[in-house]
């Protein structure tokens, strides 16, 4: 998947860390049925691209994880999560679809696919390897809200109270940032990733879009009109970039080639939000913190993104 490319392989397996907590068995319902976890898992494989953050935040280290391509050289984890790894770093899974043979070789006793996109057929095969928990029913692939993801993983790990505390801390961080920046409320802004000669505009269902929503921003009406609710992003062709106009535009072009392509786009340069200097280009780790939008990455995203957004909004007011 172009917008959620997976990481390069890593050769070593993580040290199993017990997920001791509440009473077992625990039964969790999800998009493909229900799963019962009979005992505290010690060999967790996370297939959701951001699931490892919640597992680490709750005190366990997965034996394997899936992550985003821009963290290929750092084990699939951002700087907010790396210090929490206990023992040997997890294996990084790289297949666009779960590699069943590789996963089975890791001898997992729990597979988590909350922030993932596999279907019923793949789920059935994973469930034959180990108890597997998929995204909740009614949610879109790769677009499970942060609170729901964390609560589900905490339930499976028998750490419901700890999960609620993590959720509350992240939500408070956003509330505090909004309170400190009242000019954000009701402003329009879009997070966009350039790829394959076009742009992907993230909806509020995606972590990147949710960051903006949690800070008080709204999608421009022209972008919202294209949101069918079935995907975490909206394709925008070079000829359509005018719909991205708003008070601020967050362009995820931290890589030199991506930035060069954006700067060379003559149509984009004419869109007022760009022409008037209100396009924000976060660095790699700020982009990562927005993309993961996990209970671990939220403080990092707020610290590094909010000042840039404040500058753009101030420019919009002038």
Short mmCIF file of C-alpha atoms in Angstrom, two decimals:
data_model
loop_
_atom_site.label_atom_id
_atom_site.label_comp_id
_atom_site.label_asym_id
_atom_site.label_seq_id
_atom_site.Cartn_x
_atom_site.Cartn_y
_atom_site.Cartn_z
CA UNK A 1 0.00 0.00 0.00
CA UNK A 2 1.61 3.25 -1.17
CA UNK A 3 0.49 5.33 1.83
CA UNK A 4 1.38 2.75 4.47
CA UNK A 5 4.51 1.07 3.10
CA UNK A 6 5.91 -1.52 5.43
CA UNK A 7 9.35 -1.73 6.95
CA UNK A 8 12.49 -3.51 5.91
CA UNK A 9 13.24 -6.84 7.57
CA UNK A 10 15.15 -7.12 10.83
CA UNK A 11 16.90 -10.37 11.64
CA UNK A 12 16.49 -10.66 15.41
CA UNK A 13 13.46 -11.48 17.58
CA UNK A 14 12.24 -9.54 20.57
CA UNK A 15 12.62 -10.81 24.11
CA UNK A 16 9.25 -12.12 25.32
CA UNK A 17 7.79 -9.91 28.03
CA UNK A 18 4.82 -11.15 30.04
CA UNK A 19 1.71 -9.01 29.79
CA UNK A 20 0.57 -9.74 33.30
CA UNK A 21 -2.54 -7.94 34.41
CA UNK A 22 -6.18 -8.61 35.08
CA UNK A 23 -8.12 -11.82 35.24
CA UNK A 24 -8.16 -14.23 32.31
CA UNK A 25 -9.69 -15.49 30.13
CA UNK A 26 -10.51 -12.31 28.21
CA UNK A 27 -12.88 -12.33 25.22
CA UNK A 28 -12.80 -9.50 22.68
CA UNK A 29 -15.26 -9.01 19.83
CA UNK A 30 -14.03 -7.53 16.54
CA UNK A 31 -14.76 -7.25 12.82
CA UNK A 32 -14.30 -10.98 12.20
CA UNK A 33 -15.96 -12.45 15.28
CA UNK A 34 -14.61 -12.84 18.80
CA UNK A 35 -11.33 -13.99 20.27
CA UNK A 36 -10.63 -15.46 23.68
CA UNK A 37 -7.20 -15.03 25.25
CA UNK A 38 -6.89 -17.62 27.99
CA UNK A 39 -3.74 -16.39 29.75
CA UNK A 40 -1.41 -13.39 29.86
CA UNK A 41 0.45 -13.42 26.53
CA UNK A 42 4.24 -13.50 26.45
CA UNK A 43 4.93 -13.63 22.69
CA UNK A 44 2.96 -10.84 21.03
CA UNK A 45 3.06 -10.11 17.31
CA UNK A 46 1.61 -6.73 16.29
CA UNK A 47 0.41 -6.52 12.68
CA UNK A 48 -1.30 -3.15 13.04
CA UNK A 49 1.13 -0.45 11.93
CA UNK A 50 0.82 1.45 15.22
CA UNK A 51 -0.22 -1.35 17.60
CA UNK A 52 3.28 -1.80 19.02
CA UNK A 53 3.16 1.66 20.62
CA UNK A 54 0.21 0.71 22.82
CA UNK A 55 1.80 -2.63 23.72
CA UNK A 56 5.04 -0.91 24.71
CA UNK A 57 3.18 1.77 26.65
CA UNK A 58 1.50 -1.00 28.64
CA UNK A 59 4.84 -2.54 29.60
CA UNK A 60 5.32 -5.37 27.08
CA UNK A 61 7.70 -5.76 24.14
CA UNK A 62 6.38 -7.54 21.04
CA UNK A 63 8.46 -10.30 19.53
CA UNK A 64 7.61 -8.83 16.11
CA UNK A 65 5.92 -5.73 14.75
CA UNK A 66 4.82 -3.97 11.59
CA UNK A 67 5.65 -0.31 11.09
CA UNK A 68 5.93 2.46 8.52
CA UNK A 69 8.68 2.58 5.89
CA UNK A 70 10.14 5.89 7.05
CA UNK A 71 11.34 4.15 10.24
CA UNK A 72 13.01 1.31 8.36
CA UNK A 73 16.37 2.10 9.94
CA UNK A 74 15.06 2.38 13.51
CA UNK A 75 13.24 -0.90 14.00
CA UNK A 76 9.80 0.39 13.05
CA UNK A 77 9.53 2.64 16.09
CA UNK A 78 9.63 6.38 16.67
CA UNK A 79 11.86 8.09 19.26
CA UNK A 80 8.97 8.18 21.74
CA UNK A 81 8.75 4.35 21.75
CA UNK A 82 12.31 3.08 21.32
CA UNK A 83 13.36 3.60 24.97
CA UNK A 84 10.55 1.26 26.09
CA UNK A 85 11.88 -1.78 24.21
CA UNK A 86 13.00 -4.44 26.67
CA UNK A 87 15.67 -6.93 25.61
CA UNK A 88 16.32 -7.76 21.97
CA UNK A 89 14.48 -5.48 19.51
CA UNK A 90 11.43 -7.01 17.82
CA UNK A 91 11.55 -8.57 14.39
CA UNK A 92 10.19 -6.11 11.83
CA UNK A 93 7.63 -7.67 9.49
CA UNK A 94 7.79 -6.30 5.95
CA UNK A 95 5.21 -8.10 3.83
CA UNK A 96 2.27 -6.07 2.52
CA UNK A 97 0.13 -9.06 3.50
CA UNK A 98 0.99 -11.04 6.63
CA UNK A 99 3.67 -13.67 5.96
CA UNK A 100 1.97 -16.62 7.65
CA UNK A 101 5.03 -18.85 7.63
CA UNK A 102 7.21 -16.18 9.21
CA UNK A 103 4.58 -15.34 11.82
CA UNK A 104 4.12 -19.00 12.73
CA UNK A 105 7.89 -19.39 13.14
CA UNK A 106 7.80 -16.72 15.86
CA UNK A 107 5.52 -18.96 17.98
CA UNK A 108 3.18 -16.13 19.03
CA UNK A 109 0.56 -16.58 21.71
CA UNK A 110 -1.24 -13.38 20.63
CA UNK A 111 -1.54 -11.59 17.28
CA UNK A 112 -2.83 -8.01 17.26
CA UNK A 113 -4.16 -6.45 14.07
CA UNK A 114 -6.09 -3.42 15.31
CA UNK A 115 -4.50 -0.82 13.04
CA UNK A 116 -4.30 -3.22 10.10
CA UNK A 117 -6.16 -4.02 6.92
CA UNK A 118 -6.30 -7.80 6.51
CA UNK A 119 -9.58 -9.47 5.55
CA UNK A 120 -11.60 -12.41 6.89
CA UNK A 121 -9.65 -14.99 4.86
CA UNK A 122 -6.31 -13.82 6.23
CA UNK A 123 -7.77 -13.49 9.72
CA UNK A 124 -8.88 -17.13 9.67
CA UNK A 125 -5.35 -18.21 8.77
CA UNK A 126 -3.82 -16.04 11.48
CA UNK A 127 -6.30 -17.34 14.05
CA UNK A 128 -5.14 -20.86 13.25
CA UNK A 129 -1.65 -19.82 14.39
CA UNK A 130 -2.58 -17.97 17.59
CA UNK A 131 -5.46 -16.00 19.13
CA UNK A 132 -5.86 -12.98 16.83
CA UNK A 133 -7.64 -9.71 17.58
CA UNK A 134 -8.63 -7.59 14.58
CA UNK A 135 -10.03 -4.09 14.27
CA UNK A 136 -13.47 -3.44 15.80
CA UNK A 137 -16.57 -4.04 13.70
CA UNK A 138 -17.66 -0.96 11.78
CA UNK A 139 -14.20 0.61 11.59
CA UNK A 140 -12.21 1.30 8.44
CA UNK A 141 -8.89 -0.44 7.79
CA UNK A 142 -5.97 1.62 9.15
CA UNK A 143 -8.42 4.11 10.68
CA UNK A 144 -9.25 2.81 14.15
CA UNK A 145 -9.40 5.75 16.60
CA UNK A 146 -6.51 6.01 19.06
CA UNK A 147 -8.72 5.60 22.14
CA UNK A 148 -10.44 2.50 20.73
CA UNK A 149 -7.14 0.93 19.70
CA UNK A 150 -5.55 1.53 23.10
CA UNK A 151 -8.61 0.36 25.02
CA UNK A 152 -8.84 -2.84 22.98
CA UNK A 153 -5.16 -3.71 23.43
CA UNK A 154 -5.32 -2.89 27.14
CA UNK A 155 -8.32 -5.20 27.50
CA UNK A 156 -6.48 -8.05 25.79
CA UNK A 157 -3.43 -7.50 27.99
CA UNK A 158 -5.52 -7.40 31.15
CA UNK A 159 -4.52 -3.79 31.83
CA UNK A 160 -7.74 -1.87 31.44
CA UNK A 161 -7.00 0.72 34.14
CA UNK A 162 -3.54 1.42 32.74
CA UNK A 163 -5.02 1.79 29.27
CA UNK A 164 -7.59 4.32 30.46
CA UNK A 165 -4.84 6.31 32.16
CA UNK A 166 -2.83 6.42 28.91
CA UNK A 167 -5.91 7.52 26.97
CA UNK A 168 -6.68 10.26 29.49
CA UNK A 169 -3.11 11.57 29.39
CA UNK A 170 -3.10 11.81 25.59
CA UNK A 171 -6.53 13.43 25.46
CA UNK A 172 -5.54 15.94 28.12
CA UNK A 173 -2.44 16.85 26.13
CA UNK A 174 -4.64 17.71 23.15
CA UNK A 175 -7.13 19.61 25.30
CA UNK A 176 -4.31 21.64 26.83
CA UNK A 177 -2.86 22.41 23.39
CA UNK A 178 -6.27 23.58 22.14
CA UNK A 179 -6.77 25.74 25.20
CA UNK A 180 -3.37 27.33 24.69
CA UNK A 181 -4.14 27.98 21.01
CA UNK A 182 -7.77 29.16 20.77
CA UNK A 183 -7.07 30.52 17.26
CA UNK A 184 -7.02 26.91 15.99
CA UNK A 185 -10.72 26.33 16.66
CA UNK A 186 -12.73 26.28 13.45
CA UNK A 187 -9.72 26.89 11.23
CA UNK A 188 -9.31 24.75 8.12
CA UNK A 189 -6.33 22.57 7.42
CA UNK A 190 -5.41 19.40 5.57
CA UNK A 191 -2.57 16.92 6.05
CA UNK A 192 -1.29 15.78 2.67
CA UNK A 193 1.24 13.20 1.49
CA UNK A 194 2.66 13.51 -2.05
CA UNK A 195 2.94 10.13 -3.77
CA UNK A 196 2.93 8.69 -7.29
CA UNK A 197 2.58 12.15 -8.84
CA UNK A 198 -0.53 13.04 -6.84
CA UNK A 199 -1.53 13.85 -3.26
CA UNK A 200 -3.23 11.87 -0.53
CA UNK A 201 -5.34 14.04 1.78
CA UNK A 202 -5.90 12.33 5.12
CA UNK A 203 -9.36 12.22 6.66
CA UNK A 204 -10.04 12.60 10.39
CA UNK A 205 -10.30 8.81 10.52
CA UNK A 206 -6.56 8.57 9.93
CA UNK A 207 -4.04 9.39 12.65
CA UNK A 208 -2.66 12.33 10.71
CA UNK A 209 -6.07 13.80 10.11
CA UNK A 210 -7.09 13.11 13.69
CA UNK A 211 -4.18 15.14 15.01
CA UNK A 212 -5.57 18.18 13.23
CA UNK A 213 -9.13 17.47 14.38
CA UNK A 214 -8.01 17.04 17.99
CA UNK A 215 -6.32 20.44 17.82
CA UNK A 216 -9.54 22.09 16.59
CA UNK A 217 -8.98 22.19 12.83
CA UNK A 218 -11.57 21.19 10.22
CA UNK A 219 -11.08 19.87 6.71
CA UNK A 220 -11.84 22.38 3.94
CA UNK A 221 -15.39 21.85 2.68
CA UNK A 222 -14.16 20.85 -0.79
CA UNK A 223 -12.09 18.02 0.73
CA UNK A 224 -14.87 16.91 3.06
CA UNK A 225 -17.21 16.62 0.08
CA UNK A 226 -14.98 13.85 -1.33
CA UNK A 227 -14.82 11.84 1.90
CA UNK A 228 -16.93 8.71 1.44
CA UNK A 229 -16.04 7.33 4.86
CA UNK A 230 -14.61 4.15 3.32
CA UNK A 231 -10.94 5.11 3.27
CA UNK A 232 -8.44 6.89 5.46
CA UNK A 233 -7.35 9.22 2.66
CA UNK A 234 -8.67 11.02 -0.42
CA UNK A 235 -6.81 10.98 -3.72
CA UNK A 236 -6.21 14.48 -5.07
CA UNK A 237 -4.87 14.82 -8.60
CA UNK A 238 -2.47 17.65 -9.49
CA UNK A 239 -5.33 19.40 -11.27
CA UNK A 240 -7.48 19.28 -8.10
CA UNK A 241 -5.01 20.78 -5.64
CA UNK A 242 -7.09 23.93 -5.32
CA UNK A 243 -9.42 22.05 -2.98
CA UNK A 244 -6.57 21.92 -0.45
CA UNK A 245 -6.73 25.67 0.12
CA UNK A 246 -7.43 26.62 3.73
CA UNK A 247 -5.85 28.34 6.69
CA UNK A 248 -2.98 25.87 6.80
CA UNK A 249 -1.64 22.97 4.74
CA UNK A 250 0.54 20.32 6.38
CA UNK A 251 2.66 18.75 3.63
CA UNK A 252 4.41 15.52 4.57
CA UNK A 253 7.39 16.08 2.30
CA UNK A 254 10.31 15.64 4.68
CA UNK A 255 12.28 13.59 2.14
CA UNK A 256 14.34 15.55 -0.45
CA UNK A 257 12.68 13.95 -3.49
CA UNK A 258 9.19 14.59 -2.13
CA UNK A 259 10.01 18.19 -1.24
CA UNK A 260 11.52 18.78 -4.69
CA UNK A 261 8.35 17.44 -6.35
CA UNK A 262 6.15 19.67 -4.20
CA UNK A 263 8.27 22.76 -4.87
CA UNK A 264 8.20 22.05 -8.60
CA UNK A 265 4.41 21.76 -8.79
CA UNK A 266 3.29 24.94 -10.61
CA UNK A 267 -0.40 24.47 -9.80
CA UNK A 268 0.20 23.87 -6.09
CA UNK A 269 2.35 27.00 -5.88
CA UNK A 270 -0.63 29.08 -6.96
CA UNK A 271 -2.98 27.78 -4.26
CA UNK A 272 -3.31 30.66 -1.75
CA UNK A 273 -2.37 28.61 1.32
CA UNK A 274 0.95 27.81 -0.37
CA UNK A 275 1.49 31.10 -2.18
CA UNK A 276 0.97 33.00 1.08
CA UNK A 277 3.47 30.89 3.04
CA UNK A 278 1.03 28.87 5.16
CA UNK A 279 2.27 25.43 4.13
CA UNK A 280 3.95 23.56 6.99
CA UNK A 281 6.50 20.84 6.20
CA UNK A 282 7.23 18.82 9.37
CA UNK A 283 10.50 16.96 9.83
CA UNK A 284 10.65 13.16 9.77
CA UNK A 285 9.95 12.52 13.44
CA UNK A 286 7.13 15.06 13.64
CA UNK A 287 5.61 13.41 10.58
CA UNK A 288 6.08 10.07 12.34
CA UNK A 289 4.41 11.26 15.52
CA UNK A 290 1.40 12.48 13.53
CA UNK A 291 1.24 9.25 11.53
CA UNK A 292 1.34 7.01 14.58
CA UNK A 293 -0.88 9.31 16.69
CA UNK A 294 -0.55 6.85 19.54
CA UNK A 295 -0.73 7.37 23.27
CA UNK A 296 3.06 7.47 23.15
CA UNK A 297 3.55 9.78 20.15
CA UNK A 298 0.93 12.43 21.00
CA UNK A 299 3.20 14.53 23.28
CA UNK A 300 5.94 14.53 20.63
CA UNK A 301 3.51 15.59 17.90
CA UNK A 302 2.10 18.41 20.00
CA UNK A 303 5.49 19.72 21.07
CA UNK A 304 6.91 19.88 17.54
CA UNK A 305 3.87 20.55 15.32
CA UNK A 306 1.82 23.07 17.30
CA UNK A 307 4.34 25.94 17.06
CA UNK A 308 4.44 25.52 13.27
CA UNK A 309 0.65 25.50 13.05
CA UNK A 310 0.46 28.56 15.26
CA UNK A 311 2.77 30.42 12.92
CA UNK A 312 0.68 29.49 9.88
CA UNK A 313 -2.58 30.48 11.56
CA UNK A 314 -1.08 33.80 12.63
CA UNK A 315 -0.09 34.42 9.02
CA UNK A 316 -3.65 33.63 7.93
CA UNK A 317 -4.97 36.30 10.31
CA UNK A 318 -2.61 39.00 9.05
#
